[in-house]
CSV table of C-alpha atoms in Angstrom, one decimal:
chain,number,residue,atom,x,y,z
A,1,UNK,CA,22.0,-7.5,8.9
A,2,UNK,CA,22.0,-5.3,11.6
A,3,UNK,CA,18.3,-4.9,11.8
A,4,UNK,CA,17.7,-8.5,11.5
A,5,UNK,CA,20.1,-9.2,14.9
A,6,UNK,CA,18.7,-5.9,16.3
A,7,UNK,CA,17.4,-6.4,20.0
A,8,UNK,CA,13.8,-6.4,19.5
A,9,UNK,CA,13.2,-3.3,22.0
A,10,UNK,CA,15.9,-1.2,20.1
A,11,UNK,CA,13.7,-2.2,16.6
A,12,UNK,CA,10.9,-1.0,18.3
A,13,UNK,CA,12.0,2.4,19.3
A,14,UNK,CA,13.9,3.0,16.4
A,15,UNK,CA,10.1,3.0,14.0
A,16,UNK,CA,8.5,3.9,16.9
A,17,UNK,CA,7.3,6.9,14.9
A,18,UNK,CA,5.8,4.8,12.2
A,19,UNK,CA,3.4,3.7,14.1
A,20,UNK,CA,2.3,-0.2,15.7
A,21,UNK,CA,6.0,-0.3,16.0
A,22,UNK,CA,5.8,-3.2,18.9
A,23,UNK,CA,3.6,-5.9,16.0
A,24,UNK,CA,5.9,-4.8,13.0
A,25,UNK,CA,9.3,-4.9,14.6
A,26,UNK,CA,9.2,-8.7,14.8
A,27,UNK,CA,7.8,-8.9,11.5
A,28,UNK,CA,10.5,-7.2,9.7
A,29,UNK,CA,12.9,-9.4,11.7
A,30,UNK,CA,11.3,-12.5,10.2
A,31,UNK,CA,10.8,-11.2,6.9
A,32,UNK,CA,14.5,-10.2,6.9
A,33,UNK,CA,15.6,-13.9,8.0
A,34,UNK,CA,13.0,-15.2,5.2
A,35,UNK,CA,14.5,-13.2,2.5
A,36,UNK,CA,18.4,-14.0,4.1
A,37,UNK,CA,17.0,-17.8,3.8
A,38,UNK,CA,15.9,-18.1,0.6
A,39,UNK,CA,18.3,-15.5,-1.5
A,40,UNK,CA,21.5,-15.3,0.8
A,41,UNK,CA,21.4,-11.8,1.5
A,42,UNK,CA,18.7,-8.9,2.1
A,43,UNK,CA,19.3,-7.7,-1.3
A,44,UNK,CA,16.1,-7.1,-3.6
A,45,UNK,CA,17.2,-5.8,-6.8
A,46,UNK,CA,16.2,-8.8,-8.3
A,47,UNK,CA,12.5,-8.3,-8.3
A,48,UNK,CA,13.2,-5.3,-10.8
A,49,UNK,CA,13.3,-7.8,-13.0
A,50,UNK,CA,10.9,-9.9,-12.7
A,51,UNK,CA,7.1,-8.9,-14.0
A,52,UNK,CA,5.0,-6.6,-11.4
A,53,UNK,CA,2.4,-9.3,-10.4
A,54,UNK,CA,5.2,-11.9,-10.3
A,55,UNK,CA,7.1,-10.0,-8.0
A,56,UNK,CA,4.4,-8.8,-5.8
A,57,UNK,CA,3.3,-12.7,-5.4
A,58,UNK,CA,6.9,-13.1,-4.5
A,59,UNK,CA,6.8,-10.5,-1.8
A,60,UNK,CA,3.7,-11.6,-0.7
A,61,UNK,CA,4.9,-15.0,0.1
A,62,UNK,CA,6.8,-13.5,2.9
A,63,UNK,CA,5.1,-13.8,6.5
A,64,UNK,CA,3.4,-10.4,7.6
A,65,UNK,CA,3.7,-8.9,3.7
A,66,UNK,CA,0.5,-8.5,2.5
A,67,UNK,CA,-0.3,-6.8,-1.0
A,68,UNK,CA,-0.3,-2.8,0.2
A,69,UNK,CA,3.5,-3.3,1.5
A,70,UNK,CA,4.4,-5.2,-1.6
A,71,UNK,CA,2.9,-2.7,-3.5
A,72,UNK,CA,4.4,0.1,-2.1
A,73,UNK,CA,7.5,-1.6,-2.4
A,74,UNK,CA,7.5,-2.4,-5.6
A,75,UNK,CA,6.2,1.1,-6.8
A,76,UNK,CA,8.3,3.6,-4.8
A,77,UNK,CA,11.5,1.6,-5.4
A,78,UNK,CA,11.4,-0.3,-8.9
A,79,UNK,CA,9.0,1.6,-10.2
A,80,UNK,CA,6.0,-1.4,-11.2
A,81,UNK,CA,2.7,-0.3,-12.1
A,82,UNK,CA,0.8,-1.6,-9.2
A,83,UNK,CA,-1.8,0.4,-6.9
A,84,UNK,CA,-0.9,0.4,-3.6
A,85,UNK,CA,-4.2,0.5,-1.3
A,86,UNK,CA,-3.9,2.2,2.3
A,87,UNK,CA,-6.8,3.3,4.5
A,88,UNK,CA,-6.8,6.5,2.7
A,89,UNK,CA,-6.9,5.4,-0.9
A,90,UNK,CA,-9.5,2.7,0.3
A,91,UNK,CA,-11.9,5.0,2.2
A,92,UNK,CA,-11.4,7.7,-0.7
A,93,UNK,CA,-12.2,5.3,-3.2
A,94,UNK,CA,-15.4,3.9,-1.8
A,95,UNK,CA,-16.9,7.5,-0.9
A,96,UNK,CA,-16.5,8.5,-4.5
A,97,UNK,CA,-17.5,5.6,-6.0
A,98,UNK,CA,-14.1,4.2,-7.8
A,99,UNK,CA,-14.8,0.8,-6.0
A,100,UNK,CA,-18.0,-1.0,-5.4
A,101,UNK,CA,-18.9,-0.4,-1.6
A,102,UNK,CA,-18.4,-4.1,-0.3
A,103,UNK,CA,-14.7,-4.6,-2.4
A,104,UNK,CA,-12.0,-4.8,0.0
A,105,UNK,CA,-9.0,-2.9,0.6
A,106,UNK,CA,-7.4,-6.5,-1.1
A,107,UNK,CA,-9.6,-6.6,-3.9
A,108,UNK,CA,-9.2,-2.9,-4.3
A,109,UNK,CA,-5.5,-3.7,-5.5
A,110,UNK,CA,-6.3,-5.9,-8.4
A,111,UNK,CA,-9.5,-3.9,-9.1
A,112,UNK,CA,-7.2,-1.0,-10.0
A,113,UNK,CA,-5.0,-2.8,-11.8
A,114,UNK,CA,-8.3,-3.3,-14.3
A,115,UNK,CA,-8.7,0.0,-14.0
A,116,UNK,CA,-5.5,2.5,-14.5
A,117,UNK,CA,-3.2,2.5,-17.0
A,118,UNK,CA,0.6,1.5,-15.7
A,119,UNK,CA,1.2,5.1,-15.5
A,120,UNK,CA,-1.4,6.0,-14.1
A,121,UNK,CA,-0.3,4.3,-10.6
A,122,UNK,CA,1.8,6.7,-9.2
A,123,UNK,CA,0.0,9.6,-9.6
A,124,UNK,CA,-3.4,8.2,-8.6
A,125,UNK,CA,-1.8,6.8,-5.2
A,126,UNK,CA,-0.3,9.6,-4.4
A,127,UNK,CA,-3.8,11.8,-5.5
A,128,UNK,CA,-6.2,9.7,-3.2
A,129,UNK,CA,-3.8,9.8,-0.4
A,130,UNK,CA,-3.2,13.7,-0.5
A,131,UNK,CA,-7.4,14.1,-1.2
A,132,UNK,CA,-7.7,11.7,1.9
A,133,UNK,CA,-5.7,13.9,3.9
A,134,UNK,CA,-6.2,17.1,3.2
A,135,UNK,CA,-10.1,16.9,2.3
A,136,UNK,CA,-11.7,13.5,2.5
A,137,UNK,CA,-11.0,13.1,5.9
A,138,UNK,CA,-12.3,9.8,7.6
A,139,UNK,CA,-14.3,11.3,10.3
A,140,UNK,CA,-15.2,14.8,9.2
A,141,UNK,CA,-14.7,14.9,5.3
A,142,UNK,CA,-14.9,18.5,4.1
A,143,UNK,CA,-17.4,17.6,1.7
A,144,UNK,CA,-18.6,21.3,1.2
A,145,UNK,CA,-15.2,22.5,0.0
A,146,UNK,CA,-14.1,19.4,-1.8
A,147,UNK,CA,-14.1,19.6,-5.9
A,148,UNK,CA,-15.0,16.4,-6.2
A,149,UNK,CA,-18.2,16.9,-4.2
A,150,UNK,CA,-20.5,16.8,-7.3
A,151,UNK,CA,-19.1,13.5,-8.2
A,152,UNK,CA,-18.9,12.0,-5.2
A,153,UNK,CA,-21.5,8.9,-3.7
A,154,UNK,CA,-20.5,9.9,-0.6
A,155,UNK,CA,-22.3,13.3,-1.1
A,156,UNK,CA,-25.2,11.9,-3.3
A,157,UNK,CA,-25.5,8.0,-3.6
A,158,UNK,CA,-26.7,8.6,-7.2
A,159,UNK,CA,-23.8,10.8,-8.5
A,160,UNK,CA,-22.3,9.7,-11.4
């Protein structure tokens, strides 16, 4: 509750450090009013039950939640097998050719789902976000030391 009834310019500095505090402040605010509205309280322990896809559309319904927070949600916290897809794990996976060039960052999500095994989430999110930071950087990717170099369409359009 005390978020929700948070002045706005106290929200802001406190995830200041997240970064584009001053657009998601508000945005949690209404999301937390949503959620209040519909379920009496901010509590989400009720989506652990429910089936990933069904819970993510659930989510998703909210104003400002698209499918990467939803995602992330659902897999850091209750454990679903879904594929969260951030700029990293979206630039990583077009440059070495795990999505077809013109799929979106939103298609990307389901496109993994076809993909991985539900055990397989975790590990490859975590995996293309560590790659995209330490190697496969969005500027200057460090294609010369990178072990997936050979592999990689970013390196050689024909790799396989």
């Amino acid at each position: 509750m005390a978020v929700e009834e948070a002045p706005l310019a106290e929200l802001i500095e406190a995830i200041r450090p997240g970064g584009l505090a001053a657009q998601k402040a508000p945005r949690i605010q209404a999301a937390l009013r949503t959620i209040r509205a519909e379920r009496g309280d901010h509590r989400l322990e009720f989506l652990a039950e429910m089936e990933p896809l069904e819970a993510r559309a659930w989510l998703t319904r909210i104003d400002g939640v698209g499918k990467k927070t939803a995602s992330v949600l659902l897999l850091f916290c209750f454990g679903k097998p879904l594929m969260p897809v951030d700029r990293h794990v979206e630039r990583v996976s077009h440059r070495i050719g795990l999505i077809p060039p013109k799929a979106s960052a939103d298609d990307a999500h389901d496109l993994y789902l076809a993909m991985l095994e539900p055990d397989q989430m975790y590990e490859a999110h975590v995996g293309l976000i560590r790659h995209g930071r330490a190697t496969c950087h969005a500027r200057r990717p460090a294609c010369a030391t990178c072990p997936i170099a050979p592999r990689c369409r970013f390196v050689d359009p024909k790799a396989p």
